[in-house]
Amino acid sequence: MRNQLGRRGGTATARPNWAGERFGAWLARPLASFHLVVTIATLLTVLGLVMVLSASSVEAYAGGGSAYSLFIQQAMFAGLGAVAFYIALRLPLRLVRQWSFPIFSISVLALVLVLIPGIGSVHGGARRWFDIGPLSIQPSEVVKVTLVVWGAHLLASRRGGQLKDILVPLVPAGLLVCLLVVLEPNLSTTIALGIVLMALLWFGGLPVRLFVGIMVTGLVAASILALSAGYRSDRVRAFFNPGDDPQGVNYQARQAKYSLADGGIWGRGLGQSRAKWSYLPNSHNDFIFAIIGEELGFLGCTLVLALFALFVYTGIRIALRSVDPFLRLLTATATAWITAQALINTGYVVGLLPVTGLQLPLVSAGGSSLAITLFMFGIIASAARHEPEAVSALQNGQDGRVSRLLRLPIPEVYSPVRADAPRKAARPKAERPRQAPRRPAPAQRRRRAPESRGTSSLRSTRAWEPTYPMPHAKERGKSR
């Protein structure tokens, strides 16, 4: 009997170690990052479609239409986003970098055009959309991705450590984009663009003092904008005075808290929300996290937060394992943007932040946001396939079921080429004249940028690695 209990006890204590070892072995696989990105994007999108159907059915039916009208629109954009995800996987990085600035310029032009009466459409008092048939496209959502890609390309292409190479033209272009979005008006997207700009500057290696100064200036500007308009100042006052005007400006925030409390630990059940019966405005959009808490309970909210936490781990993992500075900057910035937007959304739903209107990525209703975010996930998944171990495995035929099913091209190994490499290679070694090592001039030492902060892992994302130009070898055209 003792031997049996001992064997049982030994087995019970060995199982967690065995499971942990298997999970660690799975994470050590070359394509683990790619599979994690695809899994997270799929789970969040499916969860979002289910919750949009549950939260929007009552409002859509009360509006005189079908109970599935908003869900069908969301499903259409999810299909477009899946196509965009696949296109992002197949795009060569060389082409992405080559066209980053033209696409960014087009997105800025779209921000200008949407402000012109007769071209841009007005919904809810804001001129933010292009109506193309049954679809509405929001250019401010597109410019998030174009700013991330172009900013990462710009900073990765800088050699040397001069400060102006980091600030110009990235900061003026970012401020211009924020100004155009404020004119719509759209403060929530302006905050998201500010997060993108600050993430680019941080991972690009901006000195700490200047970074803190720019961040403080941005917070002051955001506070002034938040208090300048009537509806924005009402939201700020409602946050600092939660007990005032419970049927007015505080109504939505209070109803969201009631919805979360009504769900408890286990939730009322899928489709059983009470708040969606016209008690919680925008329940399918800005406050869908409250419906998740009511129907799926605390466990459902924990699942959503766990998926975003796993996304943070995956994004940092890809950024640290990439050897291409462009992919490091792009992946780190995109991870910071999407995660910060998710934290702001859940923060104002639970009452920790003022209501800003930022959507929960991939979950909230919003066609343009869903499709564009899926495209960004596709770029991150492509970066995961360009990890050195992943490239080696794919070139050796270990492409896996997903790559074979999608018929994805095999990425090439990243090889930085210095501009003077051919000239040095052309001259024989014996003919090279010997020169005494020269110390840098004092003026050159003064022009050198101050050392920035960060650990050795984050320092690998600095923009001034002298590896420009950084051509990506043309990817193989044949697929497996």
PDB file of C-alpha atoms in Angstrom, residues 2-280:
ATOM      1  CA  ARG A   2       2.790   2.421   0.857  1.00  0.00           C
ATOM      2  CA  ASN A   3       4.548   1.628  -2.391  1.00  0.00           C
ATOM      3  CA  GLN A   4       1.343   2.305  -4.339  1.00  0.00           C
ATOM      4  CA  LEU A   5       0.788   5.595  -2.521  1.00  0.00           C
ATOM      5  CA  GLY A   6       4.409   6.510  -3.094  1.00  0.00           C
ATOM      6  CA  ARG A   7       4.102   5.718  -6.781  1.00  0.00           C
ATOM      7  CA  ARG A   8       0.874   7.689  -6.975  1.00  0.00           C
ATOM      8  CA  GLY A   9       2.427  10.590  -5.088  1.00  0.00           C
ATOM      9  CA  GLY A  10       5.504  10.451  -7.283  1.00  0.00           C
ATOM     10  CA  THR A  11       3.361  10.446 -10.384  1.00  0.00           C
ATOM     11  CA  ALA A  12       1.269  13.355  -9.111  1.00  0.00           C
ATOM     12  CA  THR A  13       4.309  15.449  -8.356  1.00  0.00           C
ATOM     13  CA  ALA A  14       5.959  14.514 -11.662  1.00  0.00           C
ATOM     14  CA  ARG A  15       3.040  15.532 -13.858  1.00  0.00           C
ATOM     15  CA  PRO A  16       3.424  19.310 -13.438  1.00  0.00           C
ATOM     16  CA  ASN A  17       7.131  19.060 -14.223  1.00  0.00           C
ATOM     17  CA  TRP A  18       6.371  16.873 -17.223  1.00  0.00           C
ATOM     18  CA  ALA A  19       3.751  19.331 -18.509  1.00  0.00           C
ATOM     19  CA  GLY A  20       6.078  22.256 -17.938  1.00  0.00           C
ATOM     20  CA  GLU A  21       8.885  20.502 -19.776  1.00  0.00           C
ATOM     21  CA  ARG A  22       6.602  19.740 -22.725  1.00  0.00           C
ATOM     22  CA  PHE A  23       5.430  23.353 -22.905  1.00  0.00           C
ATOM     23  CA  GLY A  24       9.020  24.576 -22.708  1.00  0.00           C
ATOM     24  CA  ALA A  25      10.008  22.156 -25.442  1.00  0.00           C
ATOM     25  CA  TRP A  26       7.155  23.454 -27.600  1.00  0.00           C
ATOM     26  CA  LEU A  27       8.265  27.051 -27.059  1.00  0.00           C
ATOM     27  CA  ALA A  28      11.766  26.037 -28.148  1.00  0.00           C
ATOM     28  CA  ARG A  29      10.496  25.043 -31.571  1.00  0.00           C
ATOM     29  CA  PRO A  30      11.605  27.332 -34.420  1.00  0.00           C
ATOM     30  CA  LEU A  31       8.071  28.353 -35.462  1.00  0.00           C
ATOM     31  CA  ALA A  32       6.557  28.652 -31.981  1.00  0.00           C
ATOM     32  CA  SER A  33       6.316  32.452 -32.226  1.00  0.00           C
ATOM     33  CA  PHE A  34       4.511  32.236 -35.554  1.00  0.00           C
ATOM     34  CA  HIS A  35       1.999  29.727 -34.236  1.00  0.00           C
ATOM     35  CA  LEU A  36       1.395  31.843 -31.141  1.00  0.00           C
ATOM     36  CA  VAL A  37       0.614  34.946 -33.214  1.00  0.00           C
ATOM     37  CA  VAL A  38      -1.790  33.039 -35.470  1.00  0.00           C
ATOM     38  CA  THR A  39      -3.497  31.407 -32.484  1.00  0.00           C
ATOM     39  CA  ILE A  40      -3.914  34.671 -30.554  1.00  0.00           C
ATOM     40  CA  ALA A  41      -5.292  36.520 -33.586  1.00  0.00           C
ATOM     41  CA  THR A  42      -7.740  33.691 -34.327  1.00  0.00           C
ATOM     42  CA  LEU A  43      -9.007  33.344 -30.748  1.00  0.00           C
ATOM     43  CA  LEU A  44      -9.499  37.095 -30.248  1.00  0.00           C
ATOM     44  CA  THR A  45     -11.263  37.486 -33.606  1.00  0.00           C
ATOM     45  CA  VAL A  46     -13.619  34.554 -32.999  1.00  0.00           C
ATOM     46  CA  LEU A  47     -14.359  35.775 -29.474  1.00  0.00           C
ATOM     47  CA  GLY A  48     -15.038  39.242 -30.852  1.00  0.00           C
ATOM     48  CA  LEU A  49     -17.466  37.943 -33.488  1.00  0.00           C
ATOM     49  CA  VAL A  50     -19.390  35.933 -30.892  1.00  0.00           C
ATOM     50  CA  MET A  51     -19.596  38.833 -28.450  1.00  0.00           C
ATOM     51  CA  VAL A  52     -20.541  41.360 -31.156  1.00  0.00           C
ATOM     52  CA  LEU A  53     -23.412  39.074 -32.183  1.00  0.00           C
ATOM     53  CA  SER A  54     -24.554  38.793 -28.591  1.00  0.00           C
ATOM     54  CA  ALA A  55     -24.170  42.489 -27.710  1.00  0.00           C
ATOM     55  CA  SER A  56     -25.500  44.057 -30.928  1.00  0.00           C
ATOM     56  CA  SER A  57     -28.510  41.872 -31.698  1.00  0.00           C
ATOM     57  CA  VAL A  58     -30.939  43.816 -29.493  1.00  0.00           C
ATOM     58  CA  GLU A  59     -29.813  47.240 -30.691  1.00  0.00           C
ATOM     59  CA  ALA A  60     -29.846  46.170 -34.342  1.00  0.00           C
ATOM     60  CA  TYR A  61     -33.353  44.724 -34.040  1.00  0.00           C
ATOM     61  CA  ALA A  62     -34.617  47.773 -32.145  1.00  0.00           C
ATOM     62  CA  GLY A  63     -33.321  49.970 -34.972  1.00  0.00           C
ATOM     63  CA  GLY A  64     -35.794  48.369 -37.334  1.00  0.00           C
ATOM     64  CA  GLY A  65     -33.393  46.005 -39.069  1.00  0.00           C
ATOM     65  CA  SER A  66     -32.238  42.456 -38.705  1.00  0.00           C
ATOM     66  CA  ALA A  67     -30.770  41.304 -35.427  1.00  0.00           C
ATOM     67  CA  TYR A  68     -27.752  40.051 -37.408  1.00  0.00           C
ATOM     68  CA  SER A  69     -27.032  43.234 -39.403  1.00  0.00           C
ATOM     69  CA  LEU A  70     -24.128  44.506 -37.263  1.00  0.00           C
ATOM     70  CA  PHE A  71     -22.755  40.992 -36.890  1.00  0.00           C
ATOM     71  CA  ILE A  72     -22.802  40.433 -40.658  1.00  0.00           C
ATOM     72  CA  GLN A  73     -20.925  43.694 -41.193  1.00  0.00           C
ATOM     73  CA  GLN A  74     -18.354  42.694 -38.583  1.00  0.00           C
ATOM     74  CA  ALA A  75     -18.007  39.251 -40.188  1.00  0.00           C
ATOM     75  CA  MET A  76     -17.408  40.869 -43.586  1.00  0.00           C
ATOM     76  CA  PHE A  77     -14.575  42.948 -42.208  1.00  0.00           C
ATOM     77  CA  ALA A  78     -13.218  39.882 -40.409  1.00  0.00           C
ATOM     78  CA  GLY A  79     -13.060  38.166 -43.808  1.00  0.00           C
ATOM     79  CA  LEU A  80     -11.274  41.181 -45.278  1.00  0.00           C
ATOM     80  CA  GLY A  81      -8.931  41.160 -42.309  1.00  0.00           C
ATOM     81  CA  ALA A  82      -8.155  37.471 -42.863  1.00  0.00           C
ATOM     82  CA  VAL A  83      -7.240  38.256 -46.470  1.00  0.00           C
ATOM     83  CA  ALA A  84      -5.107  41.183 -45.280  1.00  0.00           C
ATOM     84  CA  PHE A  85      -3.427  38.883 -42.737  1.00  0.00           C
ATOM     85  CA  TYR A  86      -2.544  36.440 -45.519  1.00  0.00           C
ATOM     86  CA  ILE A  87      -1.281  39.200 -47.812  1.00  0.00           C
ATOM     87  CA  ALA A  88       0.937  40.529 -45.006  1.00  0.00           C
ATOM     88  CA  LEU A  89       2.423  37.050 -44.603  1.00  0.00           C
ATOM     89  CA  ARG A  90       3.333  36.890 -48.284  1.00  0.00           C
ATOM     90  CA  LEU A  91       4.702  40.420 -48.667  1.00  0.00           C
ATOM     91  CA  PRO A  92       8.503  40.493 -49.000  1.00  0.00           C
ATOM     92  CA  LEU A  93      10.124  42.696 -46.384  1.00  0.00           C
ATOM     93  CA  ARG A  94      12.086  44.415 -49.110  1.00  0.00           C
ATOM     94  CA  LEU A  95       8.813  45.515 -50.709  1.00  0.00           C
ATOM     95  CA  VAL A  96       7.324  46.552 -47.365  1.00  0.00           C
ATOM     96  CA  ARG A  97      10.243  48.862 -46.653  1.00  0.00           C
ATOM     97  CA  GLN A  98      10.396  50.187 -50.191  1.00  0.00           C
ATOM     98  CA  TRP A  99       6.756  51.239 -50.207  1.00  0.00           C
ATOM     99  CA  SER A 100       6.488  52.313 -46.567  1.00  0.00           C
ATOM    100  CA  PHE A 101       6.826  56.061 -47.209  1.00  0.00           C
ATOM    101  CA  PRO A 102       4.547  56.223 -50.317  1.00  0.00           C
ATOM    102  CA  ILE A 103       1.804  54.327 -48.459  1.00  0.00           C
ATOM    103  CA  PHE A 104       2.242  56.573 -45.419  1.00  0.00           C
ATOM    104  CA  SER A 105       1.936  59.647 -47.657  1.00  0.00           C
ATOM    105  CA  ILE A 106      -1.264  58.276 -49.191  1.00  0.00           C
ATOM    106  CA  SER A 107      -2.732  57.647 -45.730  1.00  0.00           C
ATOM    107  CA  VAL A 108      -1.930  61.240 -44.714  1.00  0.00           C
ATOM    108  CA  LEU A 109      -3.593  62.482 -47.896  1.00  0.00           C
ATOM    109  CA  ALA A 110      -6.647  60.406 -46.991  1.00  0.00           C
ATOM    110  CA  LEU A 111      -6.753  62.151 -43.605  1.00  0.00           C
ATOM    111  CA  VAL A 112      -6.862  65.471 -45.432  1.00  0.00           C
ATOM    112  CA  LEU A 113      -9.558  64.349 -47.870  1.00  0.00           C
ATOM    113  CA  VAL A 114     -11.829  62.975 -45.160  1.00  0.00           C
ATOM    114  CA  LEU A 115     -12.074  66.475 -43.652  1.00  0.00           C
ATOM    115  CA  ILE A 116     -13.479  67.942 -46.875  1.00  0.00           C
ATOM    116  CA  PRO A 117     -17.296  68.196 -46.867  1.00  0.00           C
ATOM    117  CA  GLY A 118     -18.824  66.045 -49.553  1.00  0.00           C
ATOM    118  CA  ILE A 119     -15.951  63.539 -49.461  1.00  0.00           C
ATOM    119  CA  GLY A 120     -15.814  62.477 -45.832  1.00  0.00           C
ATOM    120  CA  SER A 121     -18.945  61.211 -44.119  1.00  0.00           C
ATOM    121  CA  VAL A 122     -20.210  62.487 -40.779  1.00  0.00           C
ATOM    122  CA  HIS A 123     -21.368  59.998 -38.148  1.00  0.00           C
ATOM    123  CA  GLY A 124     -22.001  60.934 -34.543  1.00  0.00           C
ATOM    124  CA  GLY A 125     -20.843  64.497 -35.073  1.00  0.00           C
ATOM    125  CA  ALA A 126     -17.389  63.526 -36.403  1.00  0.00           C
ATOM    126  CA  ARG A 127     -16.111  63.470 -39.978  1.00  0.00           C
ATOM    127  CA  ARG A 128     -13.951  60.343 -39.970  1.00  0.00           C
ATOM    128  CA  TRP A 129     -15.208  57.915 -42.617  1.00  0.00           C
ATOM    129  CA  PHE A 130     -15.244  57.199 -46.335  1.00  0.00           C
ATOM    130  CA  ASP A 131     -18.503  55.478 -47.253  1.00  0.00           C
ATOM    131  CA  ILE A 132     -17.894  53.018 -50.087  1.00  0.00           C
ATOM    132  CA  GLY A 133     -21.149  51.203 -50.735  1.00  0.00           C
ATOM    133  CA  PRO A 134     -22.130  49.231 -47.655  1.00  0.00           C
ATOM    134  CA  LEU A 135     -18.656  49.608 -46.123  1.00  0.00           C
ATOM    135  CA  SER A 136     -17.207  52.507 -44.133  1.00  0.00           C
ATOM    136  CA  ILE A 137     -13.441  52.970 -44.043  1.00  0.00           C
ATOM    137  CA  GLN A 138     -11.747  55.067 -41.366  1.00  0.00           C
ATOM    138  CA  PRO A 139      -8.385  56.416 -42.635  1.00  0.00           C
ATOM    139  CA  SER A 140      -7.231  57.223 -39.106  1.00  0.00           C
ATOM    140  CA  GLU A 141      -7.107  53.475 -38.449  1.00  0.00           C
ATOM    141  CA  VAL A 142      -4.982  52.925 -41.550  1.00  0.00           C
ATOM    142  CA  VAL A 143      -2.485  55.604 -40.599  1.00  0.00           C
ATOM    143  CA  LYS A 144      -1.653  53.740 -37.376  1.00  0.00           C
ATOM    144  CA  VAL A 145      -0.126  50.884 -39.353  1.00  0.00           C
ATOM    145  CA  THR A 146       1.548  53.079 -41.960  1.00  0.00           C
ATOM    146  CA  LEU A 147       3.170  55.183 -39.219  1.00  0.00           C
ATOM    147  CA  VAL A 148       4.459  52.058 -37.480  1.00  0.00           C
ATOM    148  CA  VAL A 149       5.952  50.591 -40.673  1.00  0.00           C
ATOM    149  CA  TRP A 150       7.426  53.816 -42.045  1.00  0.00           C
ATOM    150  CA  GLY A 151       8.742  54.916 -38.648  1.00  0.00           C
ATOM    151  CA  ALA A 152      10.452  51.556 -38.099  1.00  0.00           C
ATOM    152  CA  HIS A 153      11.989  51.724 -41.574  1.00  0.00           C
ATOM    153  CA  LEU A 154      13.149  55.308 -41.042  1.00  0.00           C
ATOM    154  CA  LEU A 155      14.816  54.646 -37.697  1.00  0.00           C
ATOM    155  CA  ALA A 156      16.362  51.361 -38.832  1.00  0.00           C
ATOM    156  CA  SER A 157      17.898  53.145 -41.811  1.00  0.00           C
ATOM    157  CA  ARG A 158      19.732  55.763 -39.738  1.00  0.00           C
ATOM    158  CA  ARG A 159      23.446  55.418 -39.242  1.00  0.00           C
ATOM    159  CA  GLY A 160      25.421  57.270 -36.618  1.00  0.00           C
ATOM    160  CA  GLY A 161      24.044  58.642 -33.397  1.00  0.00           C
ATOM    161  CA  GLN A 162      22.906  62.159 -34.240  1.00  0.00           C
ATOM    162  CA  LEU A 163      19.762  63.204 -32.476  1.00  0.00           C
ATOM    163  CA  LYS A 164      18.191  64.858 -35.503  1.00  0.00           C
ATOM    164  CA  ASP A 165      18.250  61.514 -37.323  1.00  0.00           C
ATOM    165  CA  ILE A 166      15.775  60.205 -34.753  1.00  0.00           C
ATOM    166  CA  LEU A 167      13.557  63.272 -34.439  1.00  0.00           C
ATOM    167  CA  VAL A 168      13.408  64.460 -38.060  1.00  0.00           C
ATOM    168  CA  PRO A 169      11.253  63.810 -40.008  1.00  0.00           C
ATOM    169  CA  LEU A 170       9.497  61.312 -37.732  1.00  0.00           C
ATOM    170  CA  VAL A 171       8.286  63.742 -35.059  1.00  0.00           C
ATOM    171  CA  PRO A 172       6.989  66.431 -37.478  1.00  0.00           C
ATOM    172  CA  ALA A 173       5.152  63.787 -39.505  1.00  0.00           C
ATOM    173  CA  GLY A 174       3.679  62.256 -36.352  1.00  0.00           C
ATOM    174  CA  LEU A 175       2.508  65.638 -35.081  1.00  0.00           C
ATOM    175  CA  LEU A 176       0.936  66.420 -38.454  1.00  0.00           C
ATOM    176  CA  VAL A 177      -1.003  63.159 -38.384  1.00  0.00           C
ATOM    177  CA  CYS A 178      -2.182  63.821 -34.823  1.00  0.00           C
ATOM    178  CA  LEU A 179      -3.326  67.312 -35.791  1.00  0.00           C
ATOM    179  CA  LEU A 180      -5.372  66.008 -38.728  1.00  0.00           C
ATOM    180  CA  VAL A 181      -7.024  63.386 -36.527  1.00  0.00           C
ATOM    181  CA  VAL A 182      -7.842  65.987 -33.850  1.00  0.00           C
ATOM    182  CA  LEU A 183      -9.651  68.053 -36.489  1.00  0.00           C
ATOM    183  CA  GLU A 184     -12.076  65.191 -37.219  1.00  0.00           C
ATOM    184  CA  PRO A 185     -12.408  65.247 -34.074  1.00  0.00           C
ATOM    185  CA  ASN A 186     -11.107  61.936 -32.725  1.00  0.00           C
ATOM    186  CA  LEU A 187      -9.175  62.189 -29.457  1.00  0.00           C
ATOM    187  CA  SER A 188      -9.065  58.430 -28.863  1.00  0.00           C
ATOM    188  CA  THR A 189      -7.238  57.723 -32.138  1.00  0.00           C
ATOM    189  CA  THR A 190      -4.968  60.700 -31.439  1.00  0.00           C
ATOM    190  CA  ILE A 191      -3.964  59.019 -28.177  1.00  0.00           C
ATOM    191  CA  ALA A 192      -3.244  55.782 -30.052  1.00  0.00           C
ATOM    192  CA  LEU A 193      -1.093  57.639 -32.590  1.00  0.00           C
ATOM    193  CA  GLY A 194       0.746  59.337 -29.743  1.00  0.00           C
ATOM    194  CA  ILE A 195       1.466  55.914 -28.248  1.00  0.00           C
ATOM    195  CA  VAL A 196       2.845  54.735 -31.601  1.00  0.00           C
ATOM    196  CA  LEU A 197       5.095  57.798 -31.893  1.00  0.00           C
ATOM    197  CA  MET A 198       6.398  57.480 -28.336  1.00  0.00           C
ATOM    198  CA  ALA A 199       7.065  53.750 -28.786  1.00  0.00           C
ATOM    199  CA  LEU A 200       9.056  54.452 -31.961  1.00  0.00           C
ATOM    200  CA  LEU A 201      11.134  57.078 -30.177  1.00  0.00           C
ATOM    201  CA  TRP A 202      11.714  54.827 -27.157  1.00  0.00           C
ATOM    202  CA  PHE A 203      12.779  51.741 -29.088  1.00  0.00           C
ATOM    203  CA  GLY A 204      14.616  53.952 -31.561  1.00  0.00           C
ATOM    204  CA  GLY A 205      17.013  54.990 -28.800  1.00  0.00           C
ATOM    205  CA  LEU A 206      15.949  58.525 -27.899  1.00  0.00           C
ATOM    206  CA  PRO A 207      17.826  59.768 -24.795  1.00  0.00           C
ATOM    207  CA  VAL A 208      15.837  59.414 -21.601  1.00  0.00           C
ATOM    208  CA  ARG A 209      15.733  63.103 -20.693  1.00  0.00           C
ATOM    209  CA  LEU A 210      14.434  64.174 -24.066  1.00  0.00           C
ATOM    210  CA  PHE A 211      11.987  61.251 -24.147  1.00  0.00           C
ATOM    211  CA  VAL A 212      10.572  62.233 -20.758  1.00  0.00           C
ATOM    212  CA  GLY A 213      10.275  65.849 -21.906  1.00  0.00           C
ATOM    213  CA  ILE A 214       8.389  64.882 -25.055  1.00  0.00           C
ATOM    214  CA  MET A 215       6.138  62.532 -23.087  1.00  0.00           C
ATOM    215  CA  VAL A 216       5.290  65.221 -20.531  1.00  0.00           C
ATOM    216  CA  THR A 217       4.564  67.675 -23.336  1.00  0.00           C
ATOM    217  CA  GLY A 218       2.282  65.125 -24.970  1.00  0.00           C
ATOM    218  CA  LEU A 219       0.411  64.499 -21.731  1.00  0.00           C
ATOM    219  CA  VAL A 220      -0.100  68.234 -21.241  1.00  0.00           C
ATOM    220  CA  ALA A 221      -1.365  68.584 -24.815  1.00  0.00           C
ATOM    221  CA  ALA A 222      -3.718  65.624 -24.345  1.00  0.00           C
ATOM    222  CA  SER A 223      -5.047  67.145 -21.122  1.00  0.00           C
ATOM    223  CA  ILE A 224      -5.710  70.462 -22.863  1.00  0.00           C
ATOM    224  CA  LEU A 225      -7.518  68.684 -25.693  1.00  0.00           C
ATOM    225  CA  ALA A 226      -9.520  66.631 -23.205  1.00  0.00           C
ATOM    226  CA  LEU A 227     -10.745  69.784 -21.486  1.00  0.00           C
ATOM    227  CA  SER A 228     -11.258  71.890 -24.618  1.00  0.00           C
ATOM    228  CA  ALA A 229     -14.405  70.247 -26.018  1.00  0.00           C
ATOM    229  CA  GLY A 230     -17.693  69.805 -24.214  1.00  0.00           C
ATOM    230  CA  TYR A 231     -18.103  66.045 -24.446  1.00  0.00           C
ATOM    231  CA  ARG A 232     -14.435  65.410 -23.641  1.00  0.00           C
ATOM    232  CA  SER A 233     -14.434  67.681 -20.599  1.00  0.00           C
ATOM    233  CA  ASP A 234     -17.657  66.045 -19.428  1.00  0.00           C
ATOM    234  CA  ARG A 235     -15.930  62.658 -19.498  1.00  0.00           C
ATOM    235  CA  VAL A 236     -12.999  63.949 -17.450  1.00  0.00           C
ATOM    236  CA  ARG A 237     -15.298  65.558 -14.883  1.00  0.00           C
ATOM    237  CA  ALA A 238     -17.351  62.387 -14.701  1.00  0.00           C
ATOM    238  CA  PHE A 239     -14.211  60.364 -13.967  1.00  0.00           C
ATOM    239  CA  PHE A 240     -13.159  62.596 -11.054  1.00  0.00           C
ATOM    240  CA  ASN A 241     -16.744  62.872  -9.770  1.00  0.00           C
ATOM    241  CA  PRO A 242     -18.263  59.404 -10.245  1.00  0.00           C
ATOM    242  CA  GLY A 243     -21.223  60.131  -7.987  1.00  0.00           C
ATOM    243  CA  ASP A 244     -22.427  63.210  -9.887  1.00  0.00           C
ATOM    244  CA  ASP A 245     -25.165  63.099 -12.533  1.00  0.00           C
ATOM    245  CA  PRO A 246     -25.795  59.315 -12.515  1.00  0.00           C
ATOM    246  CA  GLN A 247     -28.396  59.656 -15.285  1.00  0.00           C
ATOM    247  CA  GLY A 248     -26.200  61.954 -17.423  1.00  0.00           C
ATOM    248  CA  VAL A 249     -22.477  61.952 -18.040  1.00  0.00           C
ATOM    249  CA  ASN A 250     -21.839  59.170 -15.507  1.00  0.00           C
ATOM    250  CA  TYR A 251     -24.585  56.915 -16.808  1.00  0.00           C
ATOM    251  CA  GLN A 252     -22.489  54.859 -19.207  1.00  0.00           C
ATOM    252  CA  ALA A 253     -19.603  54.284 -16.801  1.00  0.00           C
ATOM    253  CA  ARG A 254     -21.972  53.291 -13.974  1.00  0.00           C
ATOM    254  CA  GLN A 255     -23.881  50.865 -16.187  1.00  0.00           C
ATOM    255  CA  ALA A 256     -20.612  49.229 -17.234  1.00  0.00           C
ATOM    256  CA  LYS A 257     -19.690  48.620 -13.589  1.00  0.00           C
ATOM    257  CA  TYR A 258     -23.165  47.225 -12.868  1.00  0.00           C
ATOM    258  CA  SER A 259     -22.778  44.891 -15.844  1.00  0.00           C
ATOM    259  CA  LEU A 260     -19.421  43.611 -14.606  1.00  0.00           C
ATOM    260  CA  ALA A 261     -20.782  43.116 -11.079  1.00  0.00           C
ATOM    261  CA  ASP A 262     -23.820  41.265 -12.422  1.00  0.00           C
ATOM    262  CA  GLY A 263     -21.603  38.706 -14.110  1.00  0.00           C
ATOM    263  CA  GLY A 264     -19.808  37.604 -10.969  1.00  0.00           C
ATOM    264  CA  ILE A 265     -17.263  34.812 -11.263  1.00  0.00           C
ATOM    265  CA  TRP A 266     -18.957  32.513 -13.754  1.00  0.00           C
ATOM    266  CA  GLY A 267     -21.166  34.960 -15.669  1.00  0.00           C
ATOM    267  CA  ARG A 268     -24.838  34.851 -16.525  1.00  0.00           C
ATOM    268  CA  GLY A 269     -24.241  32.778 -19.624  1.00  0.00           C
ATOM    269  CA  LEU A 270     -23.571  33.559 -23.263  1.00  0.00           C
ATOM    270  CA  GLY A 271     -26.346  35.712 -24.704  1.00  0.00           C
ATOM    271  CA  GLN A 272     -27.945  36.344 -21.286  1.00  0.00           C
ATOM    272  CA  SER A 273     -26.776  39.921 -20.729  1.00  0.00           C
ATOM    273  CA  ARG A 274     -29.266  42.403 -19.322  1.00  0.00           C
ATOM    274  CA  ALA A 275     -27.211  45.531 -20.029  1.00  0.00           C
ATOM    275  CA  LYS A 276     -27.458  45.079 -23.807  1.00  0.00           C
ATOM    276  CA  TRP A 277     -31.218  45.691 -23.618  1.00  0.00           C
ATOM    277  CA  SER A 278     -30.629  49.433 -24.100  1.00  0.00           C
ATOM    278  CA  TYR A 279     -29.183  49.866 -20.601  1.00  0.00           C
ATOM    279  CA  LEU A 280     -25.531  50.209 -21.707  1.00  0.00           C
TER     280      LEU A 280
END
